Coordinates of C-alpha atoms in Angstrom, one line a residue:
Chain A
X1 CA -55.3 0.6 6.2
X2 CA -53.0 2.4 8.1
X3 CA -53.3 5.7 7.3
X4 CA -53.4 7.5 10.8
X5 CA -50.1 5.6 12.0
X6 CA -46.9 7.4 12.8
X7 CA -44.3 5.0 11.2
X8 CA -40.7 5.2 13.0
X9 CA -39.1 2.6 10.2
X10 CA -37.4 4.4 7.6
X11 CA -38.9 5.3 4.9
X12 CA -36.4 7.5 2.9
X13 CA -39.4 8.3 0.4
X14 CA -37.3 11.2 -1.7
X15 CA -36.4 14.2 -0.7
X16 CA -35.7 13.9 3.0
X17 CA -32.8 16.1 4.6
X18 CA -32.1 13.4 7.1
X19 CA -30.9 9.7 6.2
X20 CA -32.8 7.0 8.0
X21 CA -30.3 7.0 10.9
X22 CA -31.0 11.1 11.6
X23 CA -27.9 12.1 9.7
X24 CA -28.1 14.9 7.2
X25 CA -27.8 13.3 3.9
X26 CA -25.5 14.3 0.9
X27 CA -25.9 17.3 -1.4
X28 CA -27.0 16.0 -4.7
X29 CA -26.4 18.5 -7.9
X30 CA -27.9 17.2 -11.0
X31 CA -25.8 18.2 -14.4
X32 CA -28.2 17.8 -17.3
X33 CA -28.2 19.1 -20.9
X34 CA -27.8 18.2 -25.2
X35 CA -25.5 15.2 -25.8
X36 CA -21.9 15.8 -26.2
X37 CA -22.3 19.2 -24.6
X38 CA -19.9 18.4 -21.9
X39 CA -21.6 17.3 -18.9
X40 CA -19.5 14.1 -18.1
X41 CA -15.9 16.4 -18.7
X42 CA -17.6 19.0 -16.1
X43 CA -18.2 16.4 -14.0
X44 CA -14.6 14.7 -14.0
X45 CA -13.3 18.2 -13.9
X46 CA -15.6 19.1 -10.7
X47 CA -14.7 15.8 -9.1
X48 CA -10.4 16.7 -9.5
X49 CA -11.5 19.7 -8.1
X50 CA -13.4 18.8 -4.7
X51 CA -12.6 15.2 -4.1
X52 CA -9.6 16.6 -1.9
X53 CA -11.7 18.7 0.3
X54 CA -15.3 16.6 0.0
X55 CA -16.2 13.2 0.1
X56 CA -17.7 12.9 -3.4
X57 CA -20.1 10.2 -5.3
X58 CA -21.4 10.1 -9.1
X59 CA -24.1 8.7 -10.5
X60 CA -24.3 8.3 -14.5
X61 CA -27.6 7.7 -16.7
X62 CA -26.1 6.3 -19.9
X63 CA -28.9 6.2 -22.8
X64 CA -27.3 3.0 -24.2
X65 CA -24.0 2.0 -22.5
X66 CA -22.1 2.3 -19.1
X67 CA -20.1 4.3 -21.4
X68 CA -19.6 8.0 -19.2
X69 CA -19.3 5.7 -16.0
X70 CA -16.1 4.0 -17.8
X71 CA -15.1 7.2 -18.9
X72 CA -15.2 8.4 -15.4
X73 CA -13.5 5.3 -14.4
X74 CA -10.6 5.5 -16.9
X75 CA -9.6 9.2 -16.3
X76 CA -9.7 8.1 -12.5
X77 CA -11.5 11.0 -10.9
X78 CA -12.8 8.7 -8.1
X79 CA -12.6 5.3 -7.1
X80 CA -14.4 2.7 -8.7
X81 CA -16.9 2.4 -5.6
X82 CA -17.5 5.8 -5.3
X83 CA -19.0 5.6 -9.4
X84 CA -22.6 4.5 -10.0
X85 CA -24.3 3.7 -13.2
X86 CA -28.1 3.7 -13.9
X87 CA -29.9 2.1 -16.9
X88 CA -32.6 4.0 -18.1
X89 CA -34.7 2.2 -20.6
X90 CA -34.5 4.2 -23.8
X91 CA -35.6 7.3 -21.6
X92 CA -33.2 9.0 -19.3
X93 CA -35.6 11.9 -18.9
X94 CA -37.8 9.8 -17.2
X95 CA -34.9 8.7 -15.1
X96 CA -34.5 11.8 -13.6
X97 CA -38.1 13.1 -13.6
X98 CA -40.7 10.8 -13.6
X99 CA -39.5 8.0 -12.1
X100 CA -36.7 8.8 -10.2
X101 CA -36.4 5.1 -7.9
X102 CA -33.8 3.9 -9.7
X103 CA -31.6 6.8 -9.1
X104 CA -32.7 7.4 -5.9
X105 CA -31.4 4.1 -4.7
X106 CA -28.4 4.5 -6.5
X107 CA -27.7 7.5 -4.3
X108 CA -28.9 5.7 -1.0
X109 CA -26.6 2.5 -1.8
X110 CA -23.6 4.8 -2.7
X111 CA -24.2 6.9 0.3
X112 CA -24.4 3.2 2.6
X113 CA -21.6 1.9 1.2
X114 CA -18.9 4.7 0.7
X115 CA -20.2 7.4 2.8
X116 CA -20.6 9.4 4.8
X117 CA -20.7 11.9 1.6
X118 CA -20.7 15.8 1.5
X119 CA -21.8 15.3 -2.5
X120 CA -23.3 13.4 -5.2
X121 CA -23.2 14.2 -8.4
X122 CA -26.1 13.0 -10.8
X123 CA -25.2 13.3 -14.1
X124 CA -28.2 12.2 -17.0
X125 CA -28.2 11.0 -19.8
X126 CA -27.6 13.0 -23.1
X127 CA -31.8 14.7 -23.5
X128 CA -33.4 17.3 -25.0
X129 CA -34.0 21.0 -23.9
X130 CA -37.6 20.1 -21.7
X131 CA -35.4 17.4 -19.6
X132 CA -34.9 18.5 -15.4
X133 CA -34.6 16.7 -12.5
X134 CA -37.2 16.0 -10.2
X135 CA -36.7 17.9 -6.7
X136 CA -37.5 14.3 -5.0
X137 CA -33.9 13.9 -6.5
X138 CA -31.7 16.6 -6.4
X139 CA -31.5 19.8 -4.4
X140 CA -30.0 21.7 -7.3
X141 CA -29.7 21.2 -11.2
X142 CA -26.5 22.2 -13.5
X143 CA -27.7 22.4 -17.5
X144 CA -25.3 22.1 -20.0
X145 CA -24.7 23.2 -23.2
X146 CA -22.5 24.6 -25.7
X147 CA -20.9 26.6 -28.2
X148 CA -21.4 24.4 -30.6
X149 CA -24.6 23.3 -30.5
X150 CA -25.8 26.4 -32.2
X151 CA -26.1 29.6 -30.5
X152 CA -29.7 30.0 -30.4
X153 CA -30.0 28.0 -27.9
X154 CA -30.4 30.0 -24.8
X155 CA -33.0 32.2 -26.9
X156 CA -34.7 28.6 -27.9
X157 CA -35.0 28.7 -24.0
X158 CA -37.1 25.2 -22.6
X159 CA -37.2 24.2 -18.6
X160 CA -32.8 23.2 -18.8
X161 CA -32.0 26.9 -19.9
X162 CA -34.7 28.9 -18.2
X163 CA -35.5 27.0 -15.3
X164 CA -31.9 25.5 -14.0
X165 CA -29.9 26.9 -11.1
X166 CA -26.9 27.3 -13.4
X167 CA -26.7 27.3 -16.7
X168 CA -23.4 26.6 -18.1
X169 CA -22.3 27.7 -21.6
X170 CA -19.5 25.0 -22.6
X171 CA -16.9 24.7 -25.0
X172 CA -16.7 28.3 -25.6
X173 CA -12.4 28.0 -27.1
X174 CA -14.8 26.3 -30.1
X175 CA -16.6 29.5 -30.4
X176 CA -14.6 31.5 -33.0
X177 CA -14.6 28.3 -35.4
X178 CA -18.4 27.5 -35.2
X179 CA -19.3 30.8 -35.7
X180 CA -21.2 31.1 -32.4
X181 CA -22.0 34.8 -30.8
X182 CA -21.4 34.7 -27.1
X183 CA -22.6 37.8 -26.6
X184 CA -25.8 37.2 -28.1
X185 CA -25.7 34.0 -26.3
X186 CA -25.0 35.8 -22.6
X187 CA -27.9 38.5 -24.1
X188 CA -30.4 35.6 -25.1
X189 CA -29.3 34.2 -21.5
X190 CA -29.9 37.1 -19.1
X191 CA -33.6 37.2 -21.3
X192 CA -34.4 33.9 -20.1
X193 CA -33.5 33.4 -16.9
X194 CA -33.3 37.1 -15.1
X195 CA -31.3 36.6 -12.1
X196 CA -30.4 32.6 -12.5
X197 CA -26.9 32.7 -12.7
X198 CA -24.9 31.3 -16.3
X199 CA -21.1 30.5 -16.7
X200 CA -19.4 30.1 -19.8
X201 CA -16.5 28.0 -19.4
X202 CA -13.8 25.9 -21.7
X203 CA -12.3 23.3 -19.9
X204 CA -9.6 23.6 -22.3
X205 CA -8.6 27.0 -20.4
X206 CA -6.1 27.8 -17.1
X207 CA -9.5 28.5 -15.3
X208 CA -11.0 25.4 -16.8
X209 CA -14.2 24.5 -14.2
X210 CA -13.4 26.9 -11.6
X211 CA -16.4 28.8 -12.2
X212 CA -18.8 26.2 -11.4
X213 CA -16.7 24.4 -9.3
X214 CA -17.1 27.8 -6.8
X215 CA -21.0 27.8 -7.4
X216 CA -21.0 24.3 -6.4
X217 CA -19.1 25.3 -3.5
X218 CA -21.6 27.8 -2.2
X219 CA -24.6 25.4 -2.5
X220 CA -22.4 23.0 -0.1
X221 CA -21.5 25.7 2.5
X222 CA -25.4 26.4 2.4
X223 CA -26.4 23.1 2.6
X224 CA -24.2 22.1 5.5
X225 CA -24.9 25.7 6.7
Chain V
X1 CA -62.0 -2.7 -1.9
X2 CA -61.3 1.1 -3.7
X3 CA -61.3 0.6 -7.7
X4 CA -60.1 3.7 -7.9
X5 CA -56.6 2.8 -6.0
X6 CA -56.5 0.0 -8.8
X7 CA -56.2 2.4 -11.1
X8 CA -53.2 4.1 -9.1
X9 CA -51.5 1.1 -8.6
X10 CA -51.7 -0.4 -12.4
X11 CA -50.9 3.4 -13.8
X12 CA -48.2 2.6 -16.2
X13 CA -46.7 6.0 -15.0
X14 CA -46.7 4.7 -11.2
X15 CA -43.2 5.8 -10.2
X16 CA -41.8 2.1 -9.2
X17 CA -39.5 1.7 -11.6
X18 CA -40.5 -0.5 -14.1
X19 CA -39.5 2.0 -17.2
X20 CA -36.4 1.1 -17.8
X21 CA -36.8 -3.1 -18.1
X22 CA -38.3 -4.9 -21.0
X23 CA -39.3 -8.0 -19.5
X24 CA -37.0 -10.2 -21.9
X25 CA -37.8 -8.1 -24.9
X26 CA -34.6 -6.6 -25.8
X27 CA -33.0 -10.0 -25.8
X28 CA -35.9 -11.3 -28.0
X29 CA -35.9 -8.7 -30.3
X30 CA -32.0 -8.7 -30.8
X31 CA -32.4 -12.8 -31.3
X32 CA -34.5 -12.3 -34.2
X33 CA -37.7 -13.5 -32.2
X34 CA -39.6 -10.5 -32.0
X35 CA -39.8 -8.5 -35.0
X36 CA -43.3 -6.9 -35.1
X37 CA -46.9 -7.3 -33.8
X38 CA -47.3 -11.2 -34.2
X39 CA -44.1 -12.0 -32.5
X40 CA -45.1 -9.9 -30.1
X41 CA -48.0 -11.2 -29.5
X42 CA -46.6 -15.1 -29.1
X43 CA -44.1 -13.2 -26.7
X44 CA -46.4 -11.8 -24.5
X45 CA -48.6 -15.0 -24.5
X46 CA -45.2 -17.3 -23.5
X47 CA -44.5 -14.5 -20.6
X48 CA -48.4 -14.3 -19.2
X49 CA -48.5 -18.2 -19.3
X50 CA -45.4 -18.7 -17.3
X51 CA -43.8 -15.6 -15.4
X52 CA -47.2 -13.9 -15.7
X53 CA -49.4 -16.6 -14.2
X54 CA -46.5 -17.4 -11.5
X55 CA -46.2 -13.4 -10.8
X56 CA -49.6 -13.1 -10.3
X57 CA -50.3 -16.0 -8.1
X58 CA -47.6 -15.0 -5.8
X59 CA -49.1 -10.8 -5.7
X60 CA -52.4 -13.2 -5.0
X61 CA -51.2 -14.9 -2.1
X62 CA -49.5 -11.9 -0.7
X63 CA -52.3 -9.9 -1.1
X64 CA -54.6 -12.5 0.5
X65 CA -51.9 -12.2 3.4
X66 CA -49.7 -15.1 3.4
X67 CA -46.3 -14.6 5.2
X68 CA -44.2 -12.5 2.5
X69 CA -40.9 -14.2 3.6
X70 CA -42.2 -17.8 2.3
X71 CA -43.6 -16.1 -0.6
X72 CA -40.2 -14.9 -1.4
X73 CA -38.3 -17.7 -1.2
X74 CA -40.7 -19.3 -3.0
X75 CA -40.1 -16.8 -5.7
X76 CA -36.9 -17.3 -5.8
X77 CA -37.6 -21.5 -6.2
X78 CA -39.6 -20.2 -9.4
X79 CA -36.8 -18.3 -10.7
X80 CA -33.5 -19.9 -12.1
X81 CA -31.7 -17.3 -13.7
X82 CA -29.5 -14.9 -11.3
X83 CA -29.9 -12.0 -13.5
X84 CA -33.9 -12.0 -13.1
X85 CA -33.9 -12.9 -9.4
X86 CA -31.7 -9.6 -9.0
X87 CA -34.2 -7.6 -11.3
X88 CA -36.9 -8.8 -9.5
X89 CA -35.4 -7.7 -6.1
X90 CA -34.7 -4.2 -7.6
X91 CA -37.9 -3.9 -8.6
X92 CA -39.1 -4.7 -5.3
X93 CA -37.4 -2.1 -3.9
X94 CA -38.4 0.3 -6.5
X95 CA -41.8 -0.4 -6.2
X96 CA -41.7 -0.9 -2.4
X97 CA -40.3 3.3 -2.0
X98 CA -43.5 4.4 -4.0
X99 CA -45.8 2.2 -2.4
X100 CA -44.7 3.4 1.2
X101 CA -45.2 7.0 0.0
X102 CA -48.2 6.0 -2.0
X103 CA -50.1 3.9 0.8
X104 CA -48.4 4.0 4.2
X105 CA -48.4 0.8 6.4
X106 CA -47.0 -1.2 8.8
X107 CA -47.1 -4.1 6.6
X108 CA -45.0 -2.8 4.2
X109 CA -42.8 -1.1 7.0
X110 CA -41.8 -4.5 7.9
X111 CA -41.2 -5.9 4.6
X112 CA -39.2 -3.2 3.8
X113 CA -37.0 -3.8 7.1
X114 CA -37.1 -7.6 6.5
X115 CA -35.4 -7.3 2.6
X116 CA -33.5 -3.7 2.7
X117 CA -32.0 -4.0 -0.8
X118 CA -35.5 -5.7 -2.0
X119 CA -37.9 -8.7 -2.1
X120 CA -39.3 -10.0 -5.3
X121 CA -41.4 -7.6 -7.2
X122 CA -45.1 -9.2 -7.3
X123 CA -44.3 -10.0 -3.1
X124 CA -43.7 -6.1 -2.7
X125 CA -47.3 -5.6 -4.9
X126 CA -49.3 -7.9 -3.0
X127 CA -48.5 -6.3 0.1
X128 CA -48.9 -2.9 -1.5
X129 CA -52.0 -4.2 -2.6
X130 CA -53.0 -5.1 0.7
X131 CA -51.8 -1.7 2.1
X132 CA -54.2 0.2 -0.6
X133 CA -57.6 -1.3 0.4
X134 CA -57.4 -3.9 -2.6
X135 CA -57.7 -7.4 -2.7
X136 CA -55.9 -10.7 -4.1
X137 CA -57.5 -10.9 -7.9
X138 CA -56.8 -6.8 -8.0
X139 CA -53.0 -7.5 -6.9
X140 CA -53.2 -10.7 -9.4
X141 CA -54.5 -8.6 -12.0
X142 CA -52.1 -5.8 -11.6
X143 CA -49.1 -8.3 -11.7
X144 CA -50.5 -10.2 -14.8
X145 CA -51.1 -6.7 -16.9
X146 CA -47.5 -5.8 -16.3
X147 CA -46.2 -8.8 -17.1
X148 CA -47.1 -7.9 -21.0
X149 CA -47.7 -4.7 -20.9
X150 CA -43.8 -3.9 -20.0
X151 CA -42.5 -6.0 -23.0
X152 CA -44.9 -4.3 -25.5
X153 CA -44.5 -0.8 -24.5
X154 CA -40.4 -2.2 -24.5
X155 CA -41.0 -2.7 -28.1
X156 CA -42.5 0.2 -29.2
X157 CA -39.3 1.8 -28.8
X158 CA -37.0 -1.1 -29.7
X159 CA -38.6 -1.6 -32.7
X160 CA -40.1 1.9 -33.6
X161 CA -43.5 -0.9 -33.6
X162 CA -46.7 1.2 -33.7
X163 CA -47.7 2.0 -30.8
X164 CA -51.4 1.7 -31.9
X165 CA -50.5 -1.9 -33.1
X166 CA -48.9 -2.6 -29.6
X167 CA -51.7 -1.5 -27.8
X168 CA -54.0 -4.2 -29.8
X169 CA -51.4 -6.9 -28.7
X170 CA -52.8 -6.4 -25.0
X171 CA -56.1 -5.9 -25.8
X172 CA -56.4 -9.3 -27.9
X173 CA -54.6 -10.4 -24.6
X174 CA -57.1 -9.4 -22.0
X175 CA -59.3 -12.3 -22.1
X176 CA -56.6 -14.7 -21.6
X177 CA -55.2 -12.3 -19.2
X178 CA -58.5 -13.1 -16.9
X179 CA -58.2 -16.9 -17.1
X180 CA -54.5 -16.4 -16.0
X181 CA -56.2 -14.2 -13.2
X182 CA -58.8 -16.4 -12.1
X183 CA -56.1 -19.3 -11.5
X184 CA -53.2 -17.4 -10.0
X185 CA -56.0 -15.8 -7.5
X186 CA -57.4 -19.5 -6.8
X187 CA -53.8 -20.8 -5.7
X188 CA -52.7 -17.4 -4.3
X189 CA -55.9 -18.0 -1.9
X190 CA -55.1 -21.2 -1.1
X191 CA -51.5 -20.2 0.0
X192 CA -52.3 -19.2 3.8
X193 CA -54.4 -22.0 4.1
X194 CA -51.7 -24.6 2.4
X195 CA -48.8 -23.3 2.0
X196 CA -46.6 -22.6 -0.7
X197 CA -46.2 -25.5 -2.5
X198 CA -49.9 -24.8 -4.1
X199 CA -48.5 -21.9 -6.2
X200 CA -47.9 -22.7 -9.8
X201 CA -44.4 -23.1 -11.1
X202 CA -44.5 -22.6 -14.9
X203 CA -41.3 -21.2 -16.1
X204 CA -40.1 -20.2 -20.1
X205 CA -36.7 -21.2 -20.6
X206 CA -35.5 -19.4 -23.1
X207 CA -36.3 -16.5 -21.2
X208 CA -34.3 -17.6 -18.6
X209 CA -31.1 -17.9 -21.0
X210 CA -32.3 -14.9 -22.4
X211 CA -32.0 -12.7 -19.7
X212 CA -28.6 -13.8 -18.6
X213 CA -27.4 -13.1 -21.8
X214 CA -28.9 -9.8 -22.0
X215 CA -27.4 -9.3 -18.7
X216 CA -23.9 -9.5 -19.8
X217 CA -24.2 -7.1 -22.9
X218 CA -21.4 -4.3 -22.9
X219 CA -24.5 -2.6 -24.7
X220 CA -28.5 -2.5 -24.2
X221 CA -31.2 -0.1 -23.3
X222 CA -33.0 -1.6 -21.1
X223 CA -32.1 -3.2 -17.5
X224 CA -33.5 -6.6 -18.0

């Protein structure tokens, strides 16, 4: 047993600032939320929008398939290298949560290979509304959901909604046609979360991602700060 | 020797990764050789007899402090497919970032700086073994447990199998599990002493094929 030693070899356990070699690590932003609420076209759109000005890495937890990493790779966003995917065994809540190794080393290795990095991007799996990242994992969490997934959602609240550091309300051109309030939906919102900030966005429109794009701005001046 | 860190260490929810693989099981259940709780049962027999008993023999030895570089090339010896020698090194790794935060140690410092992207997994528990008090039929016993107990909790959500039924599977197991124990701790022992040519060898095939099959799927839910 060595459990009065001081140990000088890194050990990288989570949620250290520093990397191994005394360098501040990354930012990493988790985008979590419903599937097909939008969270892999936020996260192309956020990477056309910072990769000139940041060195930027994304890692994807597919349920089933590699399938957002490919669809990362095909609209080009960022070099092949700079795309990690993670499998997640039937559960990507735990992924993110409970067992966060895998995707923790996915981080390390994209940070060794293609870094240094200002950013990396974690993007989960499709879930339910009870699924956040851990805090040994990310420094801040995006939830995303939309128009279309009923607008009851927000009041449905769950940890995503409430408990997030942005909530983003997606896909809100569809609004008019699904019959979704967003009013009530901002209302139901502003109940939940008191002061945590929420942007409803459609990527379809001239501002498209700007929104979050600028919040994920801030938490990178802050971080770097 | 703490039976309480047992229990930590064999926790099904330890954080070391193994979630997300099925031990095989995904392949076998997609090849039509799994397809409820008496399949699974033969399954988890074949894997303790083979990768179970070797698995265990090799946490054994490590735990009984043999030098973990031998032990993992001798891993590697004991593994033929590509696919599972690279999910055993991830594993490693996995395991060897809890265990570090879990029980720190020099041991496992050095380990960790001697294989940065991972050794093989049962080496990793061994030494994490060592590093939490226990001893070689505790490390053995840990590394035997999960080599079934990952498949059938893999099939519970494969297969929707209940989970009730599962559970039965590895408790009908258990007392085979201890005469896989007894003889993976008896070589494991024997390795500082003897080296590793002492450690058994046994090997299934078709999980072997299996795995690098499953390994080049566009489409699966589990890592291995």
């Amino acid at each position: 047993m060595h459990l009065d030693h001081a140990h000088s070899a890194p050990s990288a356990v989570s949620a250290d600032a520093q990397r191994p070699d005394g360098t501040r690590r990354a930012l990493r932003i988790g985008l979590g939320g419903p599937v097909g609420s939008g969270k892999t076209a936020t996260v192309a759109a956020l990477c056309r929008a910072l990769r000139d000005q940041f060195s930027l890495a994304v890692v994807t937890n597919d349920i089933y398939t590699r399938e957002d990493a490919e669809f990362l790779l095909r609209e080009a966003v960022l070099p092949p290298e700079r795309i990690a995917a993670v499998e997640t065994g039937a559960c990507p809540h735990t992924a993110i949560r409970d067992d966060i190794s895998a995707n923790l080393e996915a981080v390390e290795d994209l940070e060794d290979e293609v870094g240094p990095l200002d950013l990396v991007l974690v993007e989960s799996g499709g879930d339910n509304l009870t699924a956040t990242f851990s805090k040994g994992l990310v420094d801040a969490q995006i939830f995303v959901i939309d128009v279309a997934g009923g607008d009851d959602i927000p009041r449905k609240g769950g940890p995503g909604v409430t408990t997030a550091d942005l909530l983003v309300v997606n896909k809100t051109d569809l609004a008019p046609y699904v019959g979704s309030d967003l009013a009530r939906m901002a209302a139901d919102a502003k109940a939940q979360r008191a002061e945590l900030p929420v942007v409803f966005q459609s990527l379809r429109s001239e501002a498209g991602v700007a929104d979050v794009s600028a919040w994920v701005r801030a938490r990178l001046a802050a971080w770097t700060a | 020797m703490s039976r309480a860190a047992l229990l930590v260490l064999a926790d099904g929810r330890f954080p070391a990764g193994g979630h997300a693989h099925s031990g095989g099981a995904e392949e076998a259940v997609k090849a039509g050789r799994i397809t409820g709780a008496a399949s699974l049962e033969a399954f988890c027999r074949g894997r303790l007899h083979t990768v179970g008993l070797v698995g265990a023999a090799l946490a054994a030895a490590a735990a009984a402090g043999a030098d973990p570089v031998e032990l993992d090339a001798a891993a590697d010896a004991r593994t033929p497919s590509p696919a599972l020698r690279g999910a055993a090194r991830r594993l490693g790794r996995q395991l060897m970032r809890a265990a570090r935060a879990a029980w720190p140690s020099d041991e496992l410092d050095a380990l960790a700086g001697e294989f940065p992207k991972g050794a093989h997994q049962p080496v990793v528990l061994g030494v994490t073994a060592r590093a939490a008090g226990l001893g070689a039929q505790d490390a053995a016993y840990c590394a035997a447990y999960e080599s079934v107990s990952g498949p059938a909790t893999a099939v519970v959500r494969l297969l929707s199998l209940d989970p009730f039924e599962a559970t039965g599977v590895l408790a009908r197991l258990a007392p085979e599990l201890d005469l896989m124990v007894d003889r993976a701790v008896a070589a494991g022992r024997a390795v500082p002493g003897e080296g590793v040519d002492v450690l058994p060898a046994a090997s299934g095939p078709l999980l072997e094929i299996g795995a690098e099959a499953h390994a080049g799927w566009p489409v699966r839910l589990f890592a291995s």
